Coordinates of N, CA and C in Angstrom, one line a residue:
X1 N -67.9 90.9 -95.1 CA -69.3 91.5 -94.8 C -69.1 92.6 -93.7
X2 N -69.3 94.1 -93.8 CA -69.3 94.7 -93.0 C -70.9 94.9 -92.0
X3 N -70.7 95.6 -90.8 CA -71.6 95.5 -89.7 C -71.7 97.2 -89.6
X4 N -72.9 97.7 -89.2 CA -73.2 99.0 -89.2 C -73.9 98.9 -87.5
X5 N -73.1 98.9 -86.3 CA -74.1 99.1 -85.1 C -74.4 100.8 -84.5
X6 N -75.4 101.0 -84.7 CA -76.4 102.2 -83.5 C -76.5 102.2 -82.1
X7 N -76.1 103.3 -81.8 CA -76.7 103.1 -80.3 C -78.1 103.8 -80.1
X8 N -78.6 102.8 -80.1 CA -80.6 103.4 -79.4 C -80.5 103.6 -78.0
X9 N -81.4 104.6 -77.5 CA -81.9 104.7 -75.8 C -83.0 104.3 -76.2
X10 N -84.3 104.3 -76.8 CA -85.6 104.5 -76.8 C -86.0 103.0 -78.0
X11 N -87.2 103.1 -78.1 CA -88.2 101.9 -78.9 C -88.0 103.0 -80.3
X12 N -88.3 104.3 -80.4 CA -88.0 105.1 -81.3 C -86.6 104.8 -82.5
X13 N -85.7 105.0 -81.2 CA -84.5 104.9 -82.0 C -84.0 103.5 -83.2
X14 N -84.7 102.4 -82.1 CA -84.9 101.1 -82.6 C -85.3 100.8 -83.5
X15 N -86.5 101.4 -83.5 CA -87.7 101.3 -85.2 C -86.2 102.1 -86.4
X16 N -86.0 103.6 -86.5 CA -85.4 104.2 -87.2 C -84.3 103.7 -87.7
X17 N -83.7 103.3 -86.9 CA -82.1 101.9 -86.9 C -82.2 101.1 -87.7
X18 N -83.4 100.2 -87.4 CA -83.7 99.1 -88.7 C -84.6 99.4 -90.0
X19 N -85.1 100.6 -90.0 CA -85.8 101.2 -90.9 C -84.6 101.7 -91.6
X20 N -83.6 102.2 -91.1 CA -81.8 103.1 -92.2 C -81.7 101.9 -92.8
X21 N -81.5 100.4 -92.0 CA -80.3 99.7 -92.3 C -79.4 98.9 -91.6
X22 N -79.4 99.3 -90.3 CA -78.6 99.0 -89.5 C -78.5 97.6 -89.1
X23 N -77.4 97.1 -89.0 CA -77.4 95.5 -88.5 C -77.2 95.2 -87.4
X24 N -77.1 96.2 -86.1 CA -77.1 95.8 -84.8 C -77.3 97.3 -83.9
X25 N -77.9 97.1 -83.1 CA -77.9 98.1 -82.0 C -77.6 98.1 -80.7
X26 N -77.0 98.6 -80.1 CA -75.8 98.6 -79.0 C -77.0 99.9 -78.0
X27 N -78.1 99.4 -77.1 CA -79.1 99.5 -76.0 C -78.3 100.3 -74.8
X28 N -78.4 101.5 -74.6 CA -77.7 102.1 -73.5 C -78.9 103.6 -73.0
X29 N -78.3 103.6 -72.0 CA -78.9 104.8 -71.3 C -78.0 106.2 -71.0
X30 N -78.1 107.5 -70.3 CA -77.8 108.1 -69.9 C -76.1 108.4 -70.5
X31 N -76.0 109.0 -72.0 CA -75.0 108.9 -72.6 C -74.0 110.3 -72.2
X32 N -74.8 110.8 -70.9 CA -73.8 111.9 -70.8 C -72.8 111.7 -69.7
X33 N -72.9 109.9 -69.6 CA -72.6 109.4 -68.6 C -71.7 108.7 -69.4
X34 N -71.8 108.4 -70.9 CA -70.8 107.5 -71.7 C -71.9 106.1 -72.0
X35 N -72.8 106.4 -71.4 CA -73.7 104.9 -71.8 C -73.6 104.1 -70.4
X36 N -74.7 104.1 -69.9 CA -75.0 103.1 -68.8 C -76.0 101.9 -68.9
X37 N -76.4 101.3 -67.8 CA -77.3 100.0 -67.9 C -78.7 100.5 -68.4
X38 N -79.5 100.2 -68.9 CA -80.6 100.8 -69.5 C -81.9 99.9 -68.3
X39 N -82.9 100.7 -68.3 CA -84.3 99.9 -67.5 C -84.7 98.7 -68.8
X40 N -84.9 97.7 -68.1 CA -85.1 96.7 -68.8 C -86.5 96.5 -69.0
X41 N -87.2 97.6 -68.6 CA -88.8 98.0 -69.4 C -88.5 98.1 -70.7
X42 N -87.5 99.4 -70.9 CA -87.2 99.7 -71.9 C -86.9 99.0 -73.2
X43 N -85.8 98.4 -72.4 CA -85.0 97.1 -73.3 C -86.2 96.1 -73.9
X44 N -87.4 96.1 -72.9 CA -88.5 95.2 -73.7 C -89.6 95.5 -74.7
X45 N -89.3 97.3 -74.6 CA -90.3 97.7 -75.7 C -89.4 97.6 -76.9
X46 N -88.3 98.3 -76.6 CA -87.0 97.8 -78.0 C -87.2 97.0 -79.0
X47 N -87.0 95.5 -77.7 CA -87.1 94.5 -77.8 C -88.8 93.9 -79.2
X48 N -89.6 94.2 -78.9 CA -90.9 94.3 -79.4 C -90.6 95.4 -81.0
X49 N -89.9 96.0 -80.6 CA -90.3 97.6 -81.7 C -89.1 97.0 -82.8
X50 N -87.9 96.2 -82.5 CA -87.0 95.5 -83.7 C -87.0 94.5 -83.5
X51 N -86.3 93.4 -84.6 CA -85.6 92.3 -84.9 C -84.1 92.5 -85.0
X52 N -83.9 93.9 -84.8 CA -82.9 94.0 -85.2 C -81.7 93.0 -83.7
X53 N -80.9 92.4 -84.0 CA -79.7 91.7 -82.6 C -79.2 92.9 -81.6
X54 N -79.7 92.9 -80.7 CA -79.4 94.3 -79.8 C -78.6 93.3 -78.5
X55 N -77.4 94.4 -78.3 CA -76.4 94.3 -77.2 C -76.3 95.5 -76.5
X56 N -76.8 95.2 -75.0 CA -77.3 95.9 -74.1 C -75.9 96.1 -72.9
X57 N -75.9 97.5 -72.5 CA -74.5 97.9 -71.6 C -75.0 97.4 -70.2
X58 N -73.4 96.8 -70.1 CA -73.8 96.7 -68.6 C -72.3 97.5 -67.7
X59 N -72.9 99.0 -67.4 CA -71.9 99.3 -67.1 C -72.9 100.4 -65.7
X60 N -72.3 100.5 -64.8 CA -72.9 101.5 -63.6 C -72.3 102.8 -63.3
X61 N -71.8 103.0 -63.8 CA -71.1 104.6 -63.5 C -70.3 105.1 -64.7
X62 N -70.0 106.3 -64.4 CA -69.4 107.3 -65.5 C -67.7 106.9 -66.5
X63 N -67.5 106.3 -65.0 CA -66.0 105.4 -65.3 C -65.9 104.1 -65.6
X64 N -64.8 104.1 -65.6 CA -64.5 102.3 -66.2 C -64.1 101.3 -64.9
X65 N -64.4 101.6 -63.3 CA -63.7 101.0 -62.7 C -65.4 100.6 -62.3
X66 N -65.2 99.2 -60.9 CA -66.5 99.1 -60.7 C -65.9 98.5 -59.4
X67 N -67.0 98.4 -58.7 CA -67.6 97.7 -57.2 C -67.8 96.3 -56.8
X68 N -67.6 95.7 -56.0 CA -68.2 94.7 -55.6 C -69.4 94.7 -56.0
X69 N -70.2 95.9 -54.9 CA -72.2 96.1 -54.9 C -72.3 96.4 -56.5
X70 N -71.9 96.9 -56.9 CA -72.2 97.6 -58.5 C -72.2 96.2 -59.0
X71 N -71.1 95.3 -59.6 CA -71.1 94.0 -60.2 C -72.5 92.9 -60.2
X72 N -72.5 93.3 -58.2 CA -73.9 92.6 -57.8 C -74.5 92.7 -59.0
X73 N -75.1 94.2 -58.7 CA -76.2 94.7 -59.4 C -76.1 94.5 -60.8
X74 N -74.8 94.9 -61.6 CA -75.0 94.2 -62.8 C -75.0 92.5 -63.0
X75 N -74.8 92.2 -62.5 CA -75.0 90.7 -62.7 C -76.4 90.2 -62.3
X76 N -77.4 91.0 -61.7 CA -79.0 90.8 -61.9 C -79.4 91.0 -63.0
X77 N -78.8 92.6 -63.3 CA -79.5 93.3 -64.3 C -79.3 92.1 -65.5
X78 N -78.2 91.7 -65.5 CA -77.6 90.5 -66.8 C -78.7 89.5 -67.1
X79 N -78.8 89.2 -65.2 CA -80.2 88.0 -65.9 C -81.2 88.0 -66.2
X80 N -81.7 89.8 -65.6 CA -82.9 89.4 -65.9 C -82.9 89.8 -67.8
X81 N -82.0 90.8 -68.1 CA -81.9 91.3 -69.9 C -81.8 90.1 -70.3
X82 N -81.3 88.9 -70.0 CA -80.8 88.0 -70.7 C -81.9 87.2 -71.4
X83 N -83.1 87.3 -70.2 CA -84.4 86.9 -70.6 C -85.5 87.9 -71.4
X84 N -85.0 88.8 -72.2 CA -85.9 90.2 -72.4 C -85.4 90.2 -73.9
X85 N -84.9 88.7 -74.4 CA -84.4 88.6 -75.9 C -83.3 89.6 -76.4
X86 N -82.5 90.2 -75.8 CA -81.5 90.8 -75.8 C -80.4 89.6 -76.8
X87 N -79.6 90.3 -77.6 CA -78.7 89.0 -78.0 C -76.9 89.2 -77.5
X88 N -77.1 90.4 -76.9 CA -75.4 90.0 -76.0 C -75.6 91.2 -75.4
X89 N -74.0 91.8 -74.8 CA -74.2 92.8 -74.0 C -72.5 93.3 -74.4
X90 N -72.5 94.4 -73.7 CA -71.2 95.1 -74.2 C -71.1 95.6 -72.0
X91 N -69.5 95.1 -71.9 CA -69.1 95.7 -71.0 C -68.0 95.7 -71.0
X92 N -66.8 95.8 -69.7 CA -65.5 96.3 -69.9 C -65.4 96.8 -68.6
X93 N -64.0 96.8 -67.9 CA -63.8 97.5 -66.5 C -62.0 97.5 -66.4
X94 N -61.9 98.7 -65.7 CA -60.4 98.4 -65.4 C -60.1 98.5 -64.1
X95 N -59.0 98.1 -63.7 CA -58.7 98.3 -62.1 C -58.1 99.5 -61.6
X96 N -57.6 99.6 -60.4 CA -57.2 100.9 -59.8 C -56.3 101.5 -60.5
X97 N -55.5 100.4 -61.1 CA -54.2 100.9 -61.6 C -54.0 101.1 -63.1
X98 N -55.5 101.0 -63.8 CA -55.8 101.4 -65.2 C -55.4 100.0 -66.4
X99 N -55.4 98.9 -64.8 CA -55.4 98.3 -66.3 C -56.5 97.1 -66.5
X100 N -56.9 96.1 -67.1 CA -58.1 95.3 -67.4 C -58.7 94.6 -66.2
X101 N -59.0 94.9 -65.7 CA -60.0 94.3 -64.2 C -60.4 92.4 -65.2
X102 N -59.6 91.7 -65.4 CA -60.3 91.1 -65.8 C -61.0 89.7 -64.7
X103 N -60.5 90.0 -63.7 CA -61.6 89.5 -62.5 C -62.8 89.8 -62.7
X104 N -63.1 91.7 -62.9 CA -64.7 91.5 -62.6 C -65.4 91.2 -63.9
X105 N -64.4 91.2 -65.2 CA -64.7 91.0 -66.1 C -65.4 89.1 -66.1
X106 N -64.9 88.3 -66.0 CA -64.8 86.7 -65.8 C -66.2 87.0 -65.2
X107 N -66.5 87.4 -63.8 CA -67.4 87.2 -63.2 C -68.8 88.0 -63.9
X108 N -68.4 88.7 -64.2 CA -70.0 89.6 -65.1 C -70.1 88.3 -66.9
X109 N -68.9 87.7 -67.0 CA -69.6 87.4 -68.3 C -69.7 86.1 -68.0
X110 N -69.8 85.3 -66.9 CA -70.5 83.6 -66.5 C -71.6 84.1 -66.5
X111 N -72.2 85.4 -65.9 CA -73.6 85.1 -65.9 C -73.9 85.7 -67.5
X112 N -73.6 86.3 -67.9 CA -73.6 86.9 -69.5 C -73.9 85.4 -70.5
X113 N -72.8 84.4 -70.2 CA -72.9 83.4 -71.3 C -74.4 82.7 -71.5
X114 N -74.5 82.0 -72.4 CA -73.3 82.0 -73.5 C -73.5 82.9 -74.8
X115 N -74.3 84.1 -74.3 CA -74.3 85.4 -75.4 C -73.2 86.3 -75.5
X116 N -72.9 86.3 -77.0 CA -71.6 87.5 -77.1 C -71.5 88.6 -76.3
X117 N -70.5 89.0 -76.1 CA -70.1 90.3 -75.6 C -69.2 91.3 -76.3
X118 N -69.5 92.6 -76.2 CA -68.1 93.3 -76.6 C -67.5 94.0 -75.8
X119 N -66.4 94.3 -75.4 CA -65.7 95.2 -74.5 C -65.4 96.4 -75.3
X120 N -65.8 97.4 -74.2 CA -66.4 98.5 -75.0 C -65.1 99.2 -74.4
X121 N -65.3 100.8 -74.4 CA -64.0 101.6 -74.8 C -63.1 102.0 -73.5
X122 N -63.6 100.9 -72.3 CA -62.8 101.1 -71.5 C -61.1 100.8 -71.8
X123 N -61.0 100.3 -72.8 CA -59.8 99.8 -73.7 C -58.8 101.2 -73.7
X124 N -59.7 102.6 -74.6 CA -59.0 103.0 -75.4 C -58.4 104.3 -73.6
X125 N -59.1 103.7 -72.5 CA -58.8 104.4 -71.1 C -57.7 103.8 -70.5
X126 N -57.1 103.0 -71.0 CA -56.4 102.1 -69.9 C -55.1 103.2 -70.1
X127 N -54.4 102.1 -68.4 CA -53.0 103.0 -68.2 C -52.2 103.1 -69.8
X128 N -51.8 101.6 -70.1 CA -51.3 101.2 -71.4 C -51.9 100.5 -71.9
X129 N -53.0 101.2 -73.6 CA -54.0 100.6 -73.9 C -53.1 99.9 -75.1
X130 N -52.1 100.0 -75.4 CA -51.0 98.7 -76.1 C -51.2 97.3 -75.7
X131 N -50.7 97.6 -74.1 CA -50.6 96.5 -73.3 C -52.5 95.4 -72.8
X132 N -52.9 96.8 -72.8 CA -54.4 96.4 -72.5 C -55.6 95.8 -74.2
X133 N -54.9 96.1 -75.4 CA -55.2 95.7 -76.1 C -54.7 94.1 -76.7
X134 N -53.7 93.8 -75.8 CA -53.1 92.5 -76.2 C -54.1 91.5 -75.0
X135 N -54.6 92.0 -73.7 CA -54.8 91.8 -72.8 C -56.4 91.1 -73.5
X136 N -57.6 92.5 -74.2 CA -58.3 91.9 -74.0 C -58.6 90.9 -75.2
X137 N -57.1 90.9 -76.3 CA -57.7 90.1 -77.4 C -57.3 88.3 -76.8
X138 N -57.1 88.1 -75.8 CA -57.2 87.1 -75.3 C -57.7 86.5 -74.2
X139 N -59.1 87.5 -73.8 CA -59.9 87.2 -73.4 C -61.4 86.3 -73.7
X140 N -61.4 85.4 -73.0 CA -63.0 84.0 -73.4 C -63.8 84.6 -73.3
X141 N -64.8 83.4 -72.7 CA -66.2 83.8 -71.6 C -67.2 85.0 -73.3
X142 N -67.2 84.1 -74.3 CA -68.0 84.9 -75.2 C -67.6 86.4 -75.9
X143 N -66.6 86.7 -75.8 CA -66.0 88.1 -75.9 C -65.7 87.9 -77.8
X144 N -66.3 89.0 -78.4 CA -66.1 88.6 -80.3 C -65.5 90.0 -80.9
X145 N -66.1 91.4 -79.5 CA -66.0 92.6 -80.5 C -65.2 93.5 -79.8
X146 N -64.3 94.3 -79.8 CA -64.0 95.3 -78.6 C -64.3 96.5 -79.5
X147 N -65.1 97.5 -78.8 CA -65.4 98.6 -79.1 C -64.0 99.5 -78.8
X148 N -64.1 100.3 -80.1 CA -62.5 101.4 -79.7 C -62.5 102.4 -80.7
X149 N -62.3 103.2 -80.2 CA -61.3 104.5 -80.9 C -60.0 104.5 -80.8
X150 N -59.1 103.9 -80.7 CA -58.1 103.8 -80.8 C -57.1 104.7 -79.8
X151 N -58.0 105.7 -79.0 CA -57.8 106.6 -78.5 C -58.7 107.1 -77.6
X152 N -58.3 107.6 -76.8 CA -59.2 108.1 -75.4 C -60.0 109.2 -75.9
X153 N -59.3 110.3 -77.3 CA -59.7 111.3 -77.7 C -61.0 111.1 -78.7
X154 N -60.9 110.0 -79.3 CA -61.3 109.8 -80.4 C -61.0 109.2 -81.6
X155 N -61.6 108.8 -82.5 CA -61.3 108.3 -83.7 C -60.5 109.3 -84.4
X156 N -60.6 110.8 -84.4 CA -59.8 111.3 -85.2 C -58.2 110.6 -84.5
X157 N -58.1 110.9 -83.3 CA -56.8 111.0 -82.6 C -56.2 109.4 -82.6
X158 N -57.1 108.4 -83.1 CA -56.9 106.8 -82.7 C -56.6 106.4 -83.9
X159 N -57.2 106.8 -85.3 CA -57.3 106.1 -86.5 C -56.2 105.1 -86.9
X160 N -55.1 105.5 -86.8 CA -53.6 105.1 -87.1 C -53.9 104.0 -86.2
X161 N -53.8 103.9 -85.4 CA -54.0 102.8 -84.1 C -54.3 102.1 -84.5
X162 N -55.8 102.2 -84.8 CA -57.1 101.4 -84.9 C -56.6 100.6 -86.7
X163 N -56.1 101.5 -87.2 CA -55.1 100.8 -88.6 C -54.4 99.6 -88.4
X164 N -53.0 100.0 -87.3 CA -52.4 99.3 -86.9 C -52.7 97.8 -86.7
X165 N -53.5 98.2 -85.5 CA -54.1 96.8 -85.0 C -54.6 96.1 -86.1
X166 N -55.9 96.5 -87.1 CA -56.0 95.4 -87.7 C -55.5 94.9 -88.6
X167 N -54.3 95.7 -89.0 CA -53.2 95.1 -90.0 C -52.2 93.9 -89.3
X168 N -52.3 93.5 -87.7 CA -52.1 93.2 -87.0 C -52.1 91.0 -87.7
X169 N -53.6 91.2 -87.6 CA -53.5 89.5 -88.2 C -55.2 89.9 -88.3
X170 N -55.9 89.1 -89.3 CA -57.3 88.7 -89.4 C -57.7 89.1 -88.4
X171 N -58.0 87.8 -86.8 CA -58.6 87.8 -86.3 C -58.5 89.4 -85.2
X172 N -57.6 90.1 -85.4 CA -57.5 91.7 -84.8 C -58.4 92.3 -85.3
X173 N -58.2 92.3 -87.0 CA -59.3 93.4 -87.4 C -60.6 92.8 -87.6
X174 N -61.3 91.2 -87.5 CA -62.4 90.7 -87.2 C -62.9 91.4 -85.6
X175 N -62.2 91.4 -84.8 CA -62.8 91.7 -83.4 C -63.1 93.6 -83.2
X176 N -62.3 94.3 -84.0 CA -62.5 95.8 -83.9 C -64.1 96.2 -84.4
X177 N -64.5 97.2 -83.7 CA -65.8 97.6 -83.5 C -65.1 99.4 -83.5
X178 N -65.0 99.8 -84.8 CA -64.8 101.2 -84.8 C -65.8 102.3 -84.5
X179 N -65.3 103.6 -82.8 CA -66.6 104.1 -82.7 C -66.0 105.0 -81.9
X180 N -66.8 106.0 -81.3 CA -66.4 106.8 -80.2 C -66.2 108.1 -81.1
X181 N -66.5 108.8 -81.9 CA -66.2 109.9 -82.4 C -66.1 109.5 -83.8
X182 N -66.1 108.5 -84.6 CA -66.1 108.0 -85.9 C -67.1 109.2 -86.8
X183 N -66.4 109.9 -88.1 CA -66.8 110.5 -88.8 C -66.8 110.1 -90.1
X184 N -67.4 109.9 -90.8 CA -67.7 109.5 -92.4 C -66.0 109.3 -92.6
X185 N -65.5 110.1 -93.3 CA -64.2 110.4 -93.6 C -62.9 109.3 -93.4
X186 N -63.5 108.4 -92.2 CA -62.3 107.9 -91.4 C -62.8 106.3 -91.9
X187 N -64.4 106.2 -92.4 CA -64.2 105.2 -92.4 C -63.8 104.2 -94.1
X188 N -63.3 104.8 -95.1 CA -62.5 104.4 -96.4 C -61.1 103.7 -95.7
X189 N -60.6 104.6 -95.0 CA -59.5 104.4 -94.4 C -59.0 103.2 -93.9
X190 N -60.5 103.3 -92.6 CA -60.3 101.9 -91.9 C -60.4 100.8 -92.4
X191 N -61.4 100.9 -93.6 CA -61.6 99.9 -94.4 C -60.9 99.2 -95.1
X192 N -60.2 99.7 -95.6 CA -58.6 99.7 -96.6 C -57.9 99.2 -95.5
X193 N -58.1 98.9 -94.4 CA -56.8 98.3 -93.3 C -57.8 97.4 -92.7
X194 N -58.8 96.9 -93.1 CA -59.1 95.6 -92.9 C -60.4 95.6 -91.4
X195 N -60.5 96.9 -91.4 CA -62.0 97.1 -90.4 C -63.2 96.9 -91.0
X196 N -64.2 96.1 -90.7 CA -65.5 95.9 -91.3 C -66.5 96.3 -90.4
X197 N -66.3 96.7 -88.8 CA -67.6 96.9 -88.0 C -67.4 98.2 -88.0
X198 N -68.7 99.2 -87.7 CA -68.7 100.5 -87.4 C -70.0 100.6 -86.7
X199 N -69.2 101.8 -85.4 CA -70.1 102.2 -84.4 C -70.7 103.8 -84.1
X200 N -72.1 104.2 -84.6 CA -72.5 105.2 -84.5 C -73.3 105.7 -83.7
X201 N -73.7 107.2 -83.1 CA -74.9 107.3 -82.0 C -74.8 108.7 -82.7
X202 N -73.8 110.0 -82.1 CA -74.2 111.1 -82.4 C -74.4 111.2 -84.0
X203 N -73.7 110.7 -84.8 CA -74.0 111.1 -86.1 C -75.0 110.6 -86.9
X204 N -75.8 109.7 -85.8 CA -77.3 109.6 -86.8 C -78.4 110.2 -86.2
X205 N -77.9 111.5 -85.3 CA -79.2 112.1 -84.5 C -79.0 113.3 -85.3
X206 N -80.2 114.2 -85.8 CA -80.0 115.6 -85.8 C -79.1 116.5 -85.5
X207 N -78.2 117.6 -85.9 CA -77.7 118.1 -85.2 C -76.4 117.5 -84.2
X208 N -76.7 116.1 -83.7 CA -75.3 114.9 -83.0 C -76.2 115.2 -81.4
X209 N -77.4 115.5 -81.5 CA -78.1 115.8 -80.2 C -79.0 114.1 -79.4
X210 N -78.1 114.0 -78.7 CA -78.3 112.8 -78.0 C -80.4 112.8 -77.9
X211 N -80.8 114.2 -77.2 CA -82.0 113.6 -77.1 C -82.9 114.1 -78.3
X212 N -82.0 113.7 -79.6 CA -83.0 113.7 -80.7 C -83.1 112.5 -81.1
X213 N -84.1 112.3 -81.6 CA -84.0 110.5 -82.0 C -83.6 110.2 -83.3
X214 N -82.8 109.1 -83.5 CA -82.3 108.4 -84.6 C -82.9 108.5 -85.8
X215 N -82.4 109.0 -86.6 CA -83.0 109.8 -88.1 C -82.5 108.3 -89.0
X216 N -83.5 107.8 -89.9 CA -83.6 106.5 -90.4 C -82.9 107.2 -92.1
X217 N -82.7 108.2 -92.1 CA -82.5 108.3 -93.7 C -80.8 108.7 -92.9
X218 N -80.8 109.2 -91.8 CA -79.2 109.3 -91.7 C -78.2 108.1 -91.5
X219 N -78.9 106.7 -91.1 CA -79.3 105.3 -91.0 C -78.1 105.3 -92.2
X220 N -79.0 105.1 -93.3 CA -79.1 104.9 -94.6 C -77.8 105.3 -95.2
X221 N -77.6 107.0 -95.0 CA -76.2 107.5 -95.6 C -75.7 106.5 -94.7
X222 N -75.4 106.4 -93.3 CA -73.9 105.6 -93.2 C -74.2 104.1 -93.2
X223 N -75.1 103.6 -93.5 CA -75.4 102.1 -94.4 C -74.7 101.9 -95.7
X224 N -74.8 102.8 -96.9 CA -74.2 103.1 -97.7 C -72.9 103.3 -97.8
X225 N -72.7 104.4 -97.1 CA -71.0 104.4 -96.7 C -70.2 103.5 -96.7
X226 N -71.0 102.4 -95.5 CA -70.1 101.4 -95.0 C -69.8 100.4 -95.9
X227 N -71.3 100.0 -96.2 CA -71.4 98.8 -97.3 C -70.4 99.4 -98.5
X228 N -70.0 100.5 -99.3 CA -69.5 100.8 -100.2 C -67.6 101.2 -100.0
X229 N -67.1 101.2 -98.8 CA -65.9 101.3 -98.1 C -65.6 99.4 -98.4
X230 N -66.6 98.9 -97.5 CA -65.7 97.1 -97.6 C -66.2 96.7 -99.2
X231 N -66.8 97.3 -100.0 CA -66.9 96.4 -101.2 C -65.3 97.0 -101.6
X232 N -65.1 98.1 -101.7 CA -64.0 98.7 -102.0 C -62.4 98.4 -101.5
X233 N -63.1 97.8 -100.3 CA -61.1 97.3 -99.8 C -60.8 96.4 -100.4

């Protein structure tokens, strides 16, 4: 069964997302930032405007490293989304030295459980994202998807990676969440190597313009796509 997730900012994008097709949406703010924690007003009109399973960021700044005070804060923001029918959340952190913070990781996802999580593309940032991808596929505490490009650059520059890995064993290419620059083109490919999730934001907006809203027939082409790539692997 393949998975088609959106990233929505708005109740807009939300409606459009489940209106294409889409089987999950991945709740973030301020994407010129890479996707931050979203106001959880927001998250509750969303919430109201789909059915669709939405996993919401919990991430505070531009980078992948984080704070003591920042953790605080996401570890409120956690409880209070957790109550706002949210169905997981997507985070990820690395340490000074680039590789998986998985301290502050443990401590953001107790208060997270027991809703899934995905560790998002602080992965494809690490010093050694080899070593950091062995790292986070044996990580608990609710963890099912890691978001990745395979590459810091992108999916064009990761693909082979992102191949690799899931030719790796089942449960590799079950946990891959293909995204970060993903273009139509790439995903036959991945499919044929055993990827079934895919992650899109700019290429279902107009133009790839963040403050356009989520076009529901663009939804649809890559609903299509997807579904027609895993009937085909």
């Amino acid at each position: 069964m393949s998975l088609l997730e959106v990233i929505a900012l708005t109740a807009d994008d939300a409606r459009a997302a489940q209106d294409g097709g889409a089987d999950r949406i991945e709740v973030a703010a301020d994407m010129a930032a890479g996707g931050l924690t979203p106001d959880p007003d927001v998250v509750e009109a969303m919430r109201r405007a789909t059915s669709l399973p939405m996993r919401v960021m919990l991430r505070a700044n531009a980078g992948f490293r984080t704070t003591g005070a920042e953790l605080d804060r996401l570890r409120d923001a956690a409880a209070r989304l957790a109550g706002s029918g949210v169905d997981g959340f997507v985070l990820g952190f690395l340490d000074p030295l680039g590789q998986v913070d998985t301290a502050a990781i443990d401590k953001l996802a107790a208060v997270t459980a027991p809703l899934p999580w995905t560790f998002h593309r602080a992965l494809d940032n690490a010093a050694d994202p080899a070593q950091a991808w062995e790292v986070v596929r044996g990580l608990g505490g609710g963890l099912d998807t890691v978001l990745t490009a395979g590459s810091a650059r992108g999916v064009d520059a990761g693909v082979d990676v992102l191949a690799r890995r899931a030719q790796q064993d089942g449960d590799s290419a079950s946990m891959i969440l293909a995204g970060g620059g993903l273009r139509r083109r790439h995903v036959a490919v991945l499919a044929a190597a055993g990827v079934s999730a895919f992650h899109v934001g700019g290429a279902v907006r107009p133009d790839g313009a963040w403050d356009a809203t989520v076009d529901a027939a663009l939804v649809a082409e890559w609903r299509s796509l997807v579904s027609a790539a895993a009937d085909g692997a």
